[in-house]
């Protein structure tokens, strides 16, 4: 026993000595520097050098700063088949004020003249501020053709007094980065997003909320440096009361991740203040629920949860403009290749006045169900959903079908209703049934093994698994014949480096960016085959990466000579990038050529429009015999 105590004392002394040795020689903590929101977006060095070359150092610095903040306004698309903008504005004004939302913008913003040059009001395409928002927190969009879009003004960044006293920091909660990014957009703090909490936090206490950002690890990876449920130490002196094993564990973590103690790590990463809805023990004991009610936020944006369901849809402005760029017409057959979660799909259907056929495809079973749910909520009947991998969108015509295909329509196009039955397979977990009898039925003349029998029994108890957990019916499609659609939208899966707010980008590498571009080219080749001559393709991404935007346009025009860039209406975004980039490893990127830049729309998050980073290109499809 005595030897054990002696060992622990020795371990304690060595650990404390190690902590003091690794402790950085920083001056005494300045509360104004720590208890604020001033994040710096960290990039992979090669990626940062690439973007600096593309945009210039100053411009890219502004983009990086803008990405760490949400847009200053919420953009709402009105379902014109059920309501009008004027009606929605009237209802929302009443509902939001009932929920405590203030309608005087001057009382809600500390940053109307932001020193970083980031706009705090949405603007129209000529660069002038949205006039009506100066007098009201909610108004109709003035961009021509978008009068069914409603802006709701937010505010921020705000300065918050967290109640810091010398040597007595406030109690706080650390949330994950993804949770923080959602909170900055107006969401609550839910239990799964809480990573760490000060000791002895009880229900009803006021706490500060900060963010745990990924730090580089010794193995070259990234991690937050602590496990969920960690007890926070808010000050330098607060480390000392830790138990012996906790101190030893802390030293191992610091050694592995090369990070400072928690009181340094959280500098400039406080996103608000709120009331705890449960005790510290409850936050790590229950699987779900609201952990904190934030009553004081750095960025204040209203929540539209359960408001005017079926009449409105919260959507980013560039996404709304993408549907307009496609210019869908009543009675047409249109394909949305990567449709989930269905925002652009439903926007297209509404622009068509629910008259025509919109095919919405996605490779995820549950995401297809989300599209179905949204279409039903908005009351849209012209949308048909399928489970389909965009890389396998084209079903090639067999020789026996060639004559029918030639007679199917103009230039060999085939009506969707004429597709062979083998092209579509119904998949439904509501119709999946299991019984002890059919488990033992022979497959291809062979009986199942005991191992497979046990697996089938587990499936019977637990149901088919994560791909079918939401229930509902999804039809699986094997693809479409060439020249089937009048228009195709390819809102391609991408690096998503334009999404706001974004607090971390260190994991993105040049290799990963090139990988995205490779798959986007393959998807675009599928889209080209599916559009009939005389049709339209719209390509869009939510990234600032030229390699996924302008480089794709260059590839499309050089590879498919029958494609040409088309004008877009409304034209709100800025011009594309001209030129290219030569990499040290010999890889060459070619972007747009002079005269092509004004045909695309590039949405810059640091511009006065204050949107997410986004890109739209529109192509006219000519005669494919070229």
Coordinates of C-alpha atoms in Angstrom, one line a residue:
X1 CA 0.0 0.0 0.0
X2 CA 2.8 2.4 1.0
X3 CA 4.7 1.5 -2.2
X4 CA 1.5 2.3 -4.2
X5 CA 1.1 5.7 -2.6
X6 CA 4.8 6.5 -3.2
X7 CA 4.4 5.5 -6.8
X8 CA 1.4 7.8 -7.3
X9 CA 3.2 10.7 -5.6
X10 CA 6.2 10.2 -7.9
X11 CA 3.9 10.0 -10.9
X12 CA 2.1 13.1 -9.8
X13 CA 5.3 15.1 -9.4
X14 CA 6.6 14.0 -12.8
X15 CA 3.3 14.8 -14.5
X16 CA 3.0 18.3 -13.0
X17 CA 6.6 18.9 -14.0
X18 CA 5.7 17.8 -17.5
X19 CA 2.7 20.0 -17.6
X20 CA 4.7 23.0 -16.4
X21 CA 7.4 22.2 -18.9
X22 CA 5.0 22.0 -21.9
X23 CA 2.9 25.0 -20.7
X24 CA 3.4 27.9 -23.2
X25 CA 4.8 31.1 -21.9
X26 CA 1.8 33.2 -22.8
X27 CA 1.0 36.4 -20.9
X28 CA -1.9 36.6 -18.5
X29 CA -5.1 35.8 -20.3
X30 CA -7.0 38.7 -21.8
X31 CA -10.7 38.0 -21.4
X32 CA -11.5 40.2 -24.4
X33 CA -9.3 38.0 -26.6
X34 CA -10.6 34.7 -25.3
X35 CA -14.3 35.4 -24.8
X36 CA -15.1 36.4 -28.3
X37 CA -15.8 35.0 -31.8
X38 CA -12.8 35.5 -34.0
X39 CA -11.9 32.2 -35.6
X40 CA -9.2 31.7 -38.2
X41 CA -10.0 29.2 -40.9
X42 CA -7.2 26.7 -41.2
X43 CA -6.4 25.2 -44.6
X44 CA -4.0 22.6 -45.9
X45 CA -0.9 24.5 -47.0
X46 CA -1.0 23.2 -50.6
X47 CA -4.7 24.0 -50.9
X48 CA -4.2 27.5 -49.4
X49 CA -1.3 28.2 -51.9
X50 CA -3.6 27.1 -54.7
X51 CA -6.4 29.3 -53.7
X52 CA -4.1 32.3 -53.2
X53 CA -2.8 31.8 -56.7
X54 CA -6.4 31.6 -58.0
X55 CA -7.8 34.6 -56.1
X56 CA -4.9 36.6 -54.8
X57 CA -3.8 36.8 -51.2
X58 CA -6.0 39.6 -50.1
X59 CA -9.2 38.3 -51.8
X60 CA -8.7 34.8 -50.5
X61 CA -8.2 36.2 -47.0
X62 CA -11.6 38.0 -47.3
X63 CA -13.2 34.7 -48.6
X64 CA -11.7 32.8 -45.6
X65 CA -13.1 35.3 -43.2
X66 CA -16.5 35.4 -44.8
X67 CA -16.7 31.6 -44.7
X68 CA -16.4 31.6 -40.9
X69 CA -19.6 33.6 -40.6
X70 CA -23.2 32.9 -41.6
X71 CA -25.0 35.1 -44.1
X72 CA -26.7 38.0 -42.4
X73 CA -30.1 37.1 -43.6
X74 CA -32.3 34.0 -44.2
X75 CA -33.7 33.4 -47.7
X76 CA -37.1 31.9 -48.0
X77 CA -38.7 30.5 -51.1
X78 CA -42.5 30.8 -51.2
X79 CA -44.6 28.0 -52.6
X80 CA -46.5 30.0 -55.1
X81 CA -48.9 27.1 -55.7
X82 CA -50.2 27.6 -52.2
X83 CA -49.5 31.1 -51.1
X84 CA -48.0 34.5 -52.1
X85 CA -45.1 36.6 -50.9
X86 CA -47.3 39.2 -49.4
X87 CA -49.3 36.6 -47.5
X88 CA -46.1 34.9 -46.2
X89 CA -44.6 38.2 -45.1
X90 CA -47.7 39.1 -43.2
X91 CA -47.9 35.7 -41.5
X92 CA -44.1 35.4 -40.7
X93 CA -44.0 38.9 -39.3
X94 CA -46.7 38.0 -36.8
X95 CA -45.3 34.6 -36.0
X96 CA -41.7 35.7 -35.5
X97 CA -42.7 38.6 -33.3
X98 CA -44.9 36.3 -31.2
X99 CA -41.8 34.2 -30.7
X100 CA -39.9 37.2 -29.4
X101 CA -38.1 38.2 -32.6
X102 CA -37.5 41.9 -32.7
X103 CA -38.5 43.7 -35.9
X104 CA -36.2 46.7 -35.5
X105 CA -32.9 45.9 -37.3
X106 CA -31.1 48.9 -35.7
X107 CA -31.5 47.3 -32.3
X108 CA -30.3 43.9 -33.3
X109 CA -27.0 44.5 -35.0
X110 CA -23.6 45.6 -33.7
X111 CA -22.0 45.3 -37.1
X112 CA -23.9 47.3 -39.7
X113 CA -20.6 48.7 -40.8
X114 CA -18.4 45.6 -40.5
X115 CA -14.7 46.4 -40.5
X116 CA -14.0 43.2 -42.4
X117 CA -16.0 44.4 -45.3
X118 CA -18.6 41.7 -45.0
X119 CA -22.1 42.8 -45.9
X120 CA -24.8 42.8 -43.3
X121 CA -27.7 43.3 -45.8
X122 CA -28.7 41.3 -48.9
X123 CA -28.3 43.3 -52.0
X124 CA -29.6 43.2 -55.6
X125 CA -27.5 42.6 -58.6
X126 CA -26.6 46.2 -59.2
X127 CA -24.8 46.3 -55.8
X128 CA -27.2 48.7 -54.0
X129 CA -28.5 47.6 -50.6
X130 CA -31.9 46.1 -50.4
X131 CA -33.9 49.3 -49.7
X132 CA -36.8 47.8 -47.9
X133 CA -34.7 46.0 -45.4
X134 CA -33.5 49.3 -44.0
X135 CA -37.0 49.8 -42.5
X136 CA -38.2 46.3 -42.0
X137 CA -36.7 43.0 -40.9
X138 CA -38.6 41.0 -43.5
X139 CA -39.2 42.0 -47.2
X140 CA -39.7 40.7 -50.7
X141 CA -36.7 40.2 -52.9
X142 CA -36.2 42.9 -55.6
X143 CA -34.2 40.9 -58.0
X144 CA -36.3 40.7 -61.3
X145 CA -38.2 37.4 -61.5
X146 CA -37.6 36.5 -57.8
X147 CA -40.5 38.3 -56.2
X148 CA -41.5 35.0 -54.6
X149 CA -38.3 35.1 -52.5
X150 CA -38.5 36.6 -49.1
X151 CA -35.5 37.9 -47.0
X152 CA -35.5 37.9 -43.2
X153 CA -32.8 40.1 -41.8
X154 CA -30.5 38.7 -39.0
X155 CA -27.8 40.4 -37.1
X156 CA -24.3 40.0 -35.8
X157 CA -21.6 39.5 -34.9
X158 CA -22.6 40.7 -31.4
X159 CA -20.3 41.3 -28.4
X160 CA -21.4 39.2 -25.5
X161 CA -20.5 39.6 -21.8
X162 CA -19.9 36.1 -20.5
X163 CA -19.5 37.3 -16.9
X164 CA -15.7 36.6 -16.6
X165 CA -14.1 37.5 -13.3
X166 CA -10.4 37.2 -12.6
X167 CA -9.5 33.7 -11.6
X168 CA -13.2 32.8 -11.8
X169 CA -14.1 32.0 -15.4
X170 CA -17.8 31.3 -16.3
X171 CA -19.1 27.7 -16.5
X172 CA -19.2 26.6 -20.0
X173 CA -19.9 23.8 -22.5
X174 CA -17.8 22.8 -25.5
X175 CA -19.7 21.7 -28.5
X176 CA -18.4 19.9 -31.7
X177 CA -17.6 21.9 -34.7
X178 CA -20.5 20.7 -36.7
X179 CA -22.9 21.5 -33.8
X180 CA -21.4 25.0 -33.6
X181 CA -21.8 25.6 -37.4
X182 CA -25.5 24.7 -37.0
X183 CA -25.9 26.9 -34.0
X184 CA -24.4 29.9 -35.9
X185 CA -27.2 29.4 -38.4
X186 CA -29.8 29.5 -35.7
X187 CA -30.1 25.9 -34.4
X188 CA -30.3 24.8 -30.8
X189 CA -27.6 22.9 -29.0
X190 CA -28.7 19.3 -28.9
X191 CA -27.2 16.6 -26.6
X192 CA -25.2 14.7 -29.3
X193 CA -23.3 17.9 -30.1
X194 CA -22.0 18.4 -26.5
X195 CA -18.4 17.2 -26.0
X196 CA -17.4 18.6 -22.7
X197 CA -18.8 20.6 -19.8
X198 CA -17.7 22.4 -16.6
X199 CA -18.1 20.5 -13.4
X200 CA -21.3 20.9 -11.3
X201 CA -23.4 22.5 -14.1
X202 CA -27.1 22.1 -13.0
X203 CA -30.3 22.6 -14.9
X204 CA -31.2 26.3 -15.3
X205 CA -27.7 27.6 -15.0
X206 CA -26.3 30.1 -17.5
X207 CA -23.2 28.8 -19.3
X208 CA -20.9 30.0 -22.1
X209 CA -20.7 28.0 -25.3
X210 CA -17.4 27.4 -27.1
X211 CA -16.2 25.3 -30.0
X212 CA -13.8 22.4 -30.1
X213 CA -11.8 22.6 -33.4
X214 CA -9.8 19.8 -34.8
X215 CA -6.0 20.0 -34.1
X216 CA -3.2 18.3 -35.9
X217 CA -2.1 15.0 -34.3
X218 CA 1.3 13.4 -34.1
X219 CA 0.1 10.7 -36.6
X220 CA -0.7 13.4 -39.3
X221 CA -4.4 13.2 -38.6
X222 CA -6.8 15.5 -36.9
X223 CA -8.6 15.3 -33.6
X224 CA -10.1 17.5 -30.8
X225 CA -7.7 16.1 -28.2
X226 CA -10.3 14.9 -25.7
X227 CA -13.1 12.5 -25.4
X228 CA -16.8 13.2 -25.0
X229 CA -17.7 13.8 -21.3
X230 CA -14.5 15.6 -20.4
X231 CA -14.7 17.9 -17.4
X232 CA -13.5 21.3 -18.4
X233 CA -10.8 23.3 -16.6
X234 CA -11.5 26.9 -17.2
X235 CA -8.3 28.5 -15.9
X236 CA -4.6 27.9 -15.6
X237 CA -5.0 27.2 -11.9
X238 CA -7.9 24.9 -12.6
X239 CA -5.6 22.1 -13.8
X240 CA -4.2 21.5 -10.4
X241 CA -7.3 20.0 -8.7
X242 CA -7.3 17.2 -11.3
X243 CA -6.9 13.7 -10.0
X244 CA -3.6 11.9 -10.5
X245 CA -4.7 9.6 -13.3
X246 CA -6.6 12.5 -15.0
X247 CA -3.4 14.6 -14.9
X248 CA -1.4 11.8 -16.4
X249 CA -4.0 11.3 -19.1
X250 CA -4.0 15.0 -19.8
X251 CA -0.3 15.0 -20.3
X252 CA -0.6 12.0 -22.7
X253 CA -3.2 13.8 -24.7
X254 CA -1.1 17.0 -24.9
X255 CA 1.9 14.9 -26.0
X256 CA -0.1 13.1 -28.7
X257 CA -1.9 16.1 -30.2
X258 CA 0.6 18.9 -29.4
X259 CA -2.2 21.2 -28.2
X260 CA -2.4 23.7 -25.4
X261 CA -4.5 23.1 -22.3
X262 CA -8.2 23.9 -22.8
X263 CA -8.0 27.4 -21.5
X264 CA -5.8 28.4 -24.4
X265 CA -7.5 26.2 -27.0
X266 CA -10.8 28.1 -26.7
X267 CA -9.5 31.6 -27.5
X268 CA -11.8 33.4 -29.9
X269 CA -14.2 30.5 -30.3
X270 CA -17.2 31.5 -28.2
X271 CA -20.5 31.4 -30.1
X272 CA -23.0 32.4 -27.4
X273 CA -24.5 32.1 -24.0
X274 CA -27.5 30.0 -22.9
X275 CA -29.4 28.3 -20.1
X276 CA -28.7 24.6 -19.5
X277 CA -31.8 22.5 -20.0
X278 CA -30.4 19.6 -18.1
X279 CA -27.5 18.9 -15.6
X280 CA -24.0 18.0 -16.7
X281 CA -24.8 14.4 -15.9
X282 CA -27.9 14.5 -18.0
X283 CA -26.0 15.8 -21.0
X284 CA -23.9 12.7 -21.2
X285 CA -26.5 10.2 -20.0
X286 CA -29.4 10.7 -22.4
X287 CA -29.1 10.1 -26.2
X288 CA -31.1 13.1 -27.4
X289 CA -32.9 16.3 -26.5
X290 CA -32.1 20.1 -26.2
X291 CA -29.0 20.6 -24.0
X292 CA -28.9 24.4 -24.0
X293 CA -31.4 27.1 -24.8
X294 CA -29.2 29.9 -26.3
X295 CA -30.6 33.2 -25.4
X296 CA -27.6 35.3 -26.4
X297 CA -26.0 34.5 -29.7
X298 CA -23.0 35.9 -31.6
X299 CA -25.1 35.7 -34.8
X300 CA -28.9 36.1 -34.3
X301 CA -31.0 34.4 -37.0
X302 CA -34.6 33.4 -36.6
X303 CA -35.7 29.7 -36.5
X304 CA -38.4 28.7 -39.0
X305 CA -38.9 25.2 -37.6
X306 CA -42.6 24.2 -38.1
X307 CA -43.5 27.6 -39.4
X308 CA -45.9 27.8 -42.4
X309 CA -45.2 24.2 -43.3
X310 CA -46.0 23.6 -47.0
X311 CA -46.0 27.4 -47.8
X312 CA -42.3 28.2 -47.4
X313 CA -39.0 26.5 -47.9
X314 CA -35.7 27.8 -46.4
X315 CA -33.1 27.8 -49.2
X316 CA -30.0 29.6 -50.2
X317 CA -30.3 32.3 -52.9
X318 CA -27.9 30.7 -55.4
X319 CA -29.8 27.4 -55.1
X320 CA -33.0 29.2 -56.1
X321 CA -31.2 30.9 -59.0
X322 CA -30.0 27.5 -60.2
X323 CA -33.5 26.4 -60.8
X324 CA -34.2 29.6 -62.7
X325 CA -31.1 29.1 -64.8
X326 CA -32.5 25.7 -65.9
X327 CA -35.6 27.6 -67.2
X328 CA -38.0 24.6 -66.9
X329 CA -41.2 24.8 -69.0
X330 CA -44.6 23.3 -68.4
X331 CA -45.0 19.8 -69.9
X332 CA -41.3 19.1 -70.1
X333 CA -39.4 16.0 -68.8
X334 CA -36.6 17.0 -66.5
X335 CA -34.0 15.0 -64.5
X336 CA -32.4 16.2 -61.3
X337 CA -29.5 13.7 -61.1
X338 CA -28.3 14.3 -57.5
X339 CA -31.6 15.6 -56.1
X340 CA -31.4 15.2 -52.3
X341 CA -32.6 16.8 -50.2
X342 CA -35.0 18.1 -52.8
X343 CA -34.8 21.8 -52.6
X344 CA -33.9 22.4 -56.3
X345 CA -36.2 19.6 -57.4
X346 CA -39.3 21.2 -55.8
X347 CA -38.2 24.7 -57.0
X348 CA -38.2 23.3 -60.6
X349 CA -41.6 21.7 -60.1
X350 CA -43.1 24.9 -58.8
X351 CA -41.6 26.9 -61.7
X352 CA -43.3 24.4 -64.0
X353 CA -46.6 24.9 -62.1
X354 CA -46.6 21.2 -61.3
X355 CA -47.3 20.5 -64.9
X356 CA -44.8 18.1 -66.5
X357 CA -42.5 15.3 -65.2
X358 CA -39.6 15.9 -62.8
X359 CA -37.5 12.8 -62.1
X360 CA -35.5 13.1 -58.9
X361 CA -32.7 10.6 -58.4
X362 CA -30.3 9.9 -55.6
X363 CA -28.1 7.0 -54.6
X364 CA -29.3 7.0 -50.9
X365 CA -32.5 5.3 -49.9
X366 CA -33.2 7.6 -47.0
X367 CA -32.4 10.7 -49.0
X368 CA -34.9 9.7 -51.6
X369 CA -37.4 9.4 -48.8
X370 CA -36.6 13.0 -47.8
X371 CA -37.4 14.2 -51.3
X372 CA -40.7 12.3 -51.2
X373 CA -41.5 13.9 -47.8
X374 CA -40.7 17.4 -49.0
X375 CA -42.7 17.0 -52.3
X376 CA -45.7 15.8 -50.3
X377 CA -45.3 18.7 -47.8
X378 CA -45.4 21.2 -50.7
X379 CA -48.2 19.4 -52.4
X380 CA -46.3 18.6 -55.6
X381 CA -47.6 15.8 -57.9
X382 CA -45.2 16.0 -60.9
X383 CA -42.1 14.6 -59.0
X384 CA -41.2 11.0 -59.4
X385 CA -38.3 9.7 -57.2
X386 CA -35.8 6.9 -57.8
X387 CA -32.8 5.4 -56.1
X388 CA -30.0 5.7 -58.7
X389 CA -26.3 6.2 -58.7
X390 CA -25.5 9.3 -60.9
X391 CA -22.5 7.5 -62.3
X392 CA -24.9 4.8 -63.7
X393 CA -27.6 7.0 -65.0
X394 CA -27.4 5.9 -68.6
X395 CA -29.0 2.5 -69.6
X396 CA -27.6 1.6 -73.0
X397 CA -29.9 0.4 -75.7
X398 CA -29.7 -3.2 -76.8
X399 CA -29.8 -4.0 -80.5
X400 CA -33.3 -5.4 -80.1
X401 CA -34.4 -2.1 -78.7
X402 CA -32.7 0.0 -81.3
X403 CA -35.6 0.2 -83.8
X404 CA -38.0 1.1 -81.0
X405 CA -35.6 3.7 -79.7
X406 CA -35.4 5.3 -83.2
X407 CA -39.2 5.5 -83.3
X408 CA -39.5 6.7 -79.7
X409 CA -39.1 10.3 -80.4
X410 CA -37.2 13.1 -82.0
X411 CA -33.5 12.1 -82.7
X412 CA -34.0 8.7 -81.1
X413 CA -35.4 10.0 -77.8
X414 CA -37.6 7.7 -75.8
X415 CA -40.5 8.6 -73.7
X416 CA -40.0 7.6 -70.0
X417 CA -43.2 5.6 -69.9
X418 CA -41.7 3.4 -72.7
X419 CA -38.8 2.2 -70.6
X420 CA -38.6 -1.6 -70.2
X421 CA -39.9 -3.1 -67.0
X422 CA -36.5 -4.5 -66.3
X423 CA -35.2 -0.9 -66.0
X424 CA -37.0 -0.3 -62.7
X425 CA -37.1 -2.4 -59.7
X426 CA -39.4 -1.7 -56.8
X427 CA -37.7 -1.7 -53.3
X428 CA -39.8 -1.3 -50.2
X429 CA -39.0 -2.1 -46.7
X430 CA -42.7 -1.8 -45.9
X431 CA -43.3 -4.9 -48.1
X432 CA -40.3 -6.8 -46.9
X433 CA -41.5 -9.9 -45.0
X434 CA -39.7 -12.7 -43.2
X435 CA -40.8 -16.0 -41.9
X436 CA -39.2 -19.0 -40.5
X437 CA -40.5 -21.0 -43.4
X438 CA -38.9 -18.9 -46.2
X439 CA -35.5 -18.7 -44.3
X440 CA -34.9 -22.3 -45.1
X441 CA -36.0 -22.2 -48.7
X442 CA -33.3 -23.3 -51.2
X443 CA -31.5 -20.6 -53.2
X444 CA -30.4 -21.7 -56.7
X445 CA -31.0 -25.3 -55.6
X446 CA -28.9 -25.0 -52.4
X447 CA -30.0 -24.6 -48.9
X448 CA -28.7 -21.7 -46.7
X449 CA -25.9 -22.4 -44.3
X450 CA -26.4 -22.1 -40.6
X451 CA -24.4 -18.9 -40.5
X452 CA -26.6 -17.3 -43.2
X453 CA -29.7 -18.6 -41.4
X454 CA -28.5 -16.8 -38.2
X455 CA -27.9 -13.7 -40.2
X456 CA -31.4 -13.8 -41.6
X457 CA -32.8 -14.3 -38.2
X458 CA -31.0 -11.1 -37.0
X459 CA -32.4 -9.2 -40.0
X460 CA -35.8 -10.4 -39.1
X461 CA -35.5 -9.1 -35.6
X462 CA -33.7 -5.8 -36.5
X463 CA -35.1 -5.1 -40.0
X464 CA -33.1 -4.5 -43.1
X465 CA -30.5 -2.0 -41.7
X466 CA -29.5 1.6 -41.9
X467 CA -30.4 2.1 -45.5
X468 CA -34.1 1.3 -44.8
X469 CA -34.4 2.7 -41.3
X470 CA -36.8 5.5 -42.2
X471 CA -39.4 3.2 -43.8
X472 CA -41.4 4.0 -46.9
X473 CA -41.2 2.9 -50.5
X474 CA -38.4 3.7 -52.8
X475 CA -38.1 2.5 -56.4
X476 CA -34.7 1.5 -57.6
X477 CA -33.9 2.5 -61.2
X478 CA -31.3 0.9 -63.5
X479 CA -30.9 4.0 -65.6
X480 CA -32.5 5.9 -68.5
X481 CA -32.0 5.6 -72.2
X482 CA -30.0 8.4 -74.0
X483 CA -31.8 11.5 -75.2
X484 CA -34.7 11.0 -72.8
X485 CA -34.9 14.4 -71.1
X486 CA -35.5 17.9 -72.2
X487 CA -33.3 19.3 -69.4
X488 CA -31.0 17.9 -66.8
X489 CA -29.7 19.5 -63.6
X490 CA -26.5 18.2 -62.2
X491 CA -26.0 19.7 -58.8
X492 CA -22.9 17.7 -58.3
X493 CA -21.5 16.3 -55.1
X494 CA -18.5 18.4 -54.3
X495 CA -15.9 19.5 -51.7
X496 CA -18.6 21.9 -50.3
X497 CA -15.9 24.6 -49.6
X498 CA -18.5 27.3 -50.2
X499 CA -20.8 26.4 -47.3
X500 CA -21.2 28.9 -44.5
X501 CA -20.4 29.1 -41.7
X502 CA -17.3 26.9 -41.9
X503 CA -14.8 26.6 -39.0
X504 CA -12.4 24.0 -40.3
X505 CA -11.0 23.0 -43.7
X506 CA -7.7 21.4 -42.8
X507 CA -8.6 17.9 -44.0
X508 CA -9.1 18.9 -47.7
X509 CA -6.1 18.2 -49.8
X510 CA -5.2 18.7 -53.4
X511 CA -5.6 15.0 -54.0
X512 CA -9.2 15.1 -52.5
X513 CA -10.1 18.1 -54.6
X514 CA -8.9 16.4 -57.7
X515 CA -10.8 13.3 -56.8
X516 CA -14.0 15.3 -56.6
X517 CA -13.3 16.8 -60.0
X518 CA -12.8 13.3 -61.6
X519 CA -16.2 12.0 -60.4
X520 CA -17.9 15.2 -61.5
X521 CA -16.6 14.8 -65.1
X522 CA -17.9 11.2 -65.1
X523 CA -21.3 12.4 -63.9
X524 CA -21.4 15.2 -66.5
X525 CA -20.7 12.7 -69.3
X526 CA -23.7 10.8 -68.1
X527 CA -25.8 14.0 -68.2
X528 CA -24.7 14.8 -71.7
X529 CA -26.0 11.4 -73.0
X530 CA -29.4 11.8 -71.3
X531 CA -30.3 15.2 -72.7
X532 CA -31.9 15.3 -76.1
X533 CA -30.5 17.6 -78.9
X534 CA -31.9 21.1 -78.4
X535 CA -32.0 20.5 -74.6
X536 CA -30.3 22.1 -71.7
X537 CA -27.8 21.1 -69.0
X538 CA -27.2 23.1 -65.8
X539 CA -24.2 22.3 -63.7
X540 CA -23.8 23.7 -60.2
X541 CA -21.6 23.2 -57.1
X542 CA -21.4 24.8 -53.6
X543 CA -17.6 25.1 -53.6
X544 CA -15.1 27.9 -54.3
X545 CA -12.7 25.4 -55.9
X546 CA -11.9 26.4 -59.6
X547 CA -10.9 22.8 -60.2
X548 CA -14.5 21.7 -59.7
X549 CA -16.1 24.7 -61.4
X550 CA -14.3 26.4 -64.3
X551 CA -12.2 23.3 -65.0
X552 CA -15.3 21.3 -65.5
X553 CA -16.7 23.9 -68.0
X554 CA -13.4 23.7 -69.9
X555 CA -13.6 19.9 -70.0
X556 CA -17.2 20.0 -71.1
X557 CA -16.6 22.4 -74.0
X558 CA -13.5 20.7 -75.2
X559 CA -14.8 17.1 -74.9
X560 CA -18.4 17.6 -76.2
X561 CA -18.2 19.9 -79.2
X562 CA -21.9 20.1 -79.5
X563 CA -22.2 21.9 -76.2
X564 CA -22.1 25.7 -75.9
X565 CA -22.4 28.0 -72.9
X566 CA -25.8 29.7 -72.6
X567 CA -26.9 32.9 -70.9
X568 CA -28.5 32.7 -67.5
X569 CA -31.4 34.6 -66.1
X570 CA -31.5 36.2 -63.6
X571 CA -27.8 37.0 -63.7
X572 CA -26.9 37.8 -60.1
X573 CA -23.5 36.1 -59.5
X574 CA -20.1 37.4 -60.7
X575 CA -18.0 36.3 -63.6
X576 CA -15.9 33.1 -63.6
X577 CA -12.1 32.8 -63.4
X578 CA -10.1 33.0 -66.6
X579 CA -6.7 31.3 -67.1
X580 CA -5.5 28.2 -65.4
X581 CA -3.0 26.7 -62.9
X582 CA 0.2 24.7 -63.3
X583 CA 1.0 22.5 -60.4
X584 CA 4.6 21.5 -59.3
X585 CA 3.8 17.8 -60.0
X586 CA 3.0 18.6 -63.6
X587 CA -0.8 18.6 -63.2
X588 CA -2.4 21.2 -65.4
X589 CA -5.8 23.0 -64.8
X590 CA -7.3 25.1 -67.6
X591 CA -10.2 27.4 -66.6
X592 CA -12.3 29.7 -68.8
X593 CA -11.0 31.5 -71.8
X594 CA -11.6 35.2 -72.4
X595 CA -15.2 35.9 -73.4
X596 CA -16.6 32.9 -71.5
X597 CA -16.4 34.3 -68.0
X598 CA -19.7 36.2 -68.2
X599 CA -21.7 33.2 -69.2
X600 CA -21.3 31.5 -65.8
X601 CA -22.3 32.7 -62.3
X602 CA -19.8 32.6 -59.5
X603 CA -21.1 33.6 -56.0
X604 CA -18.3 34.9 -53.9
X605 CA -19.0 34.7 -50.1
X606 CA -17.0 37.8 -49.4
X607 CA -19.0 39.9 -51.9
X608 CA -21.8 42.4 -51.0
X609 CA -24.4 39.8 -52.0
X610 CA -23.4 37.8 -48.8
X611 CA -24.3 34.4 -50.1
X612 CA -22.6 31.0 -49.8
X613 CA -19.8 30.2 -52.3
X614 CA -21.5 28.8 -55.3
X615 CA -21.1 28.2 -59.1
X616 CA -23.6 27.8 -62.0
X617 CA -22.9 26.9 -65.6
X618 CA -25.6 26.4 -68.3
X619 CA -25.0 24.5 -71.5
X620 CA -27.1 24.3 -74.7
X621 CA -27.0 20.9 -76.3
X622 CA -26.7 21.0 -80.1
X623 CA -26.7 18.2 -82.7
X624 CA -24.9 15.2 -81.2
X625 CA -23.7 14.1 -84.7
X626 CA -20.9 16.7 -84.5

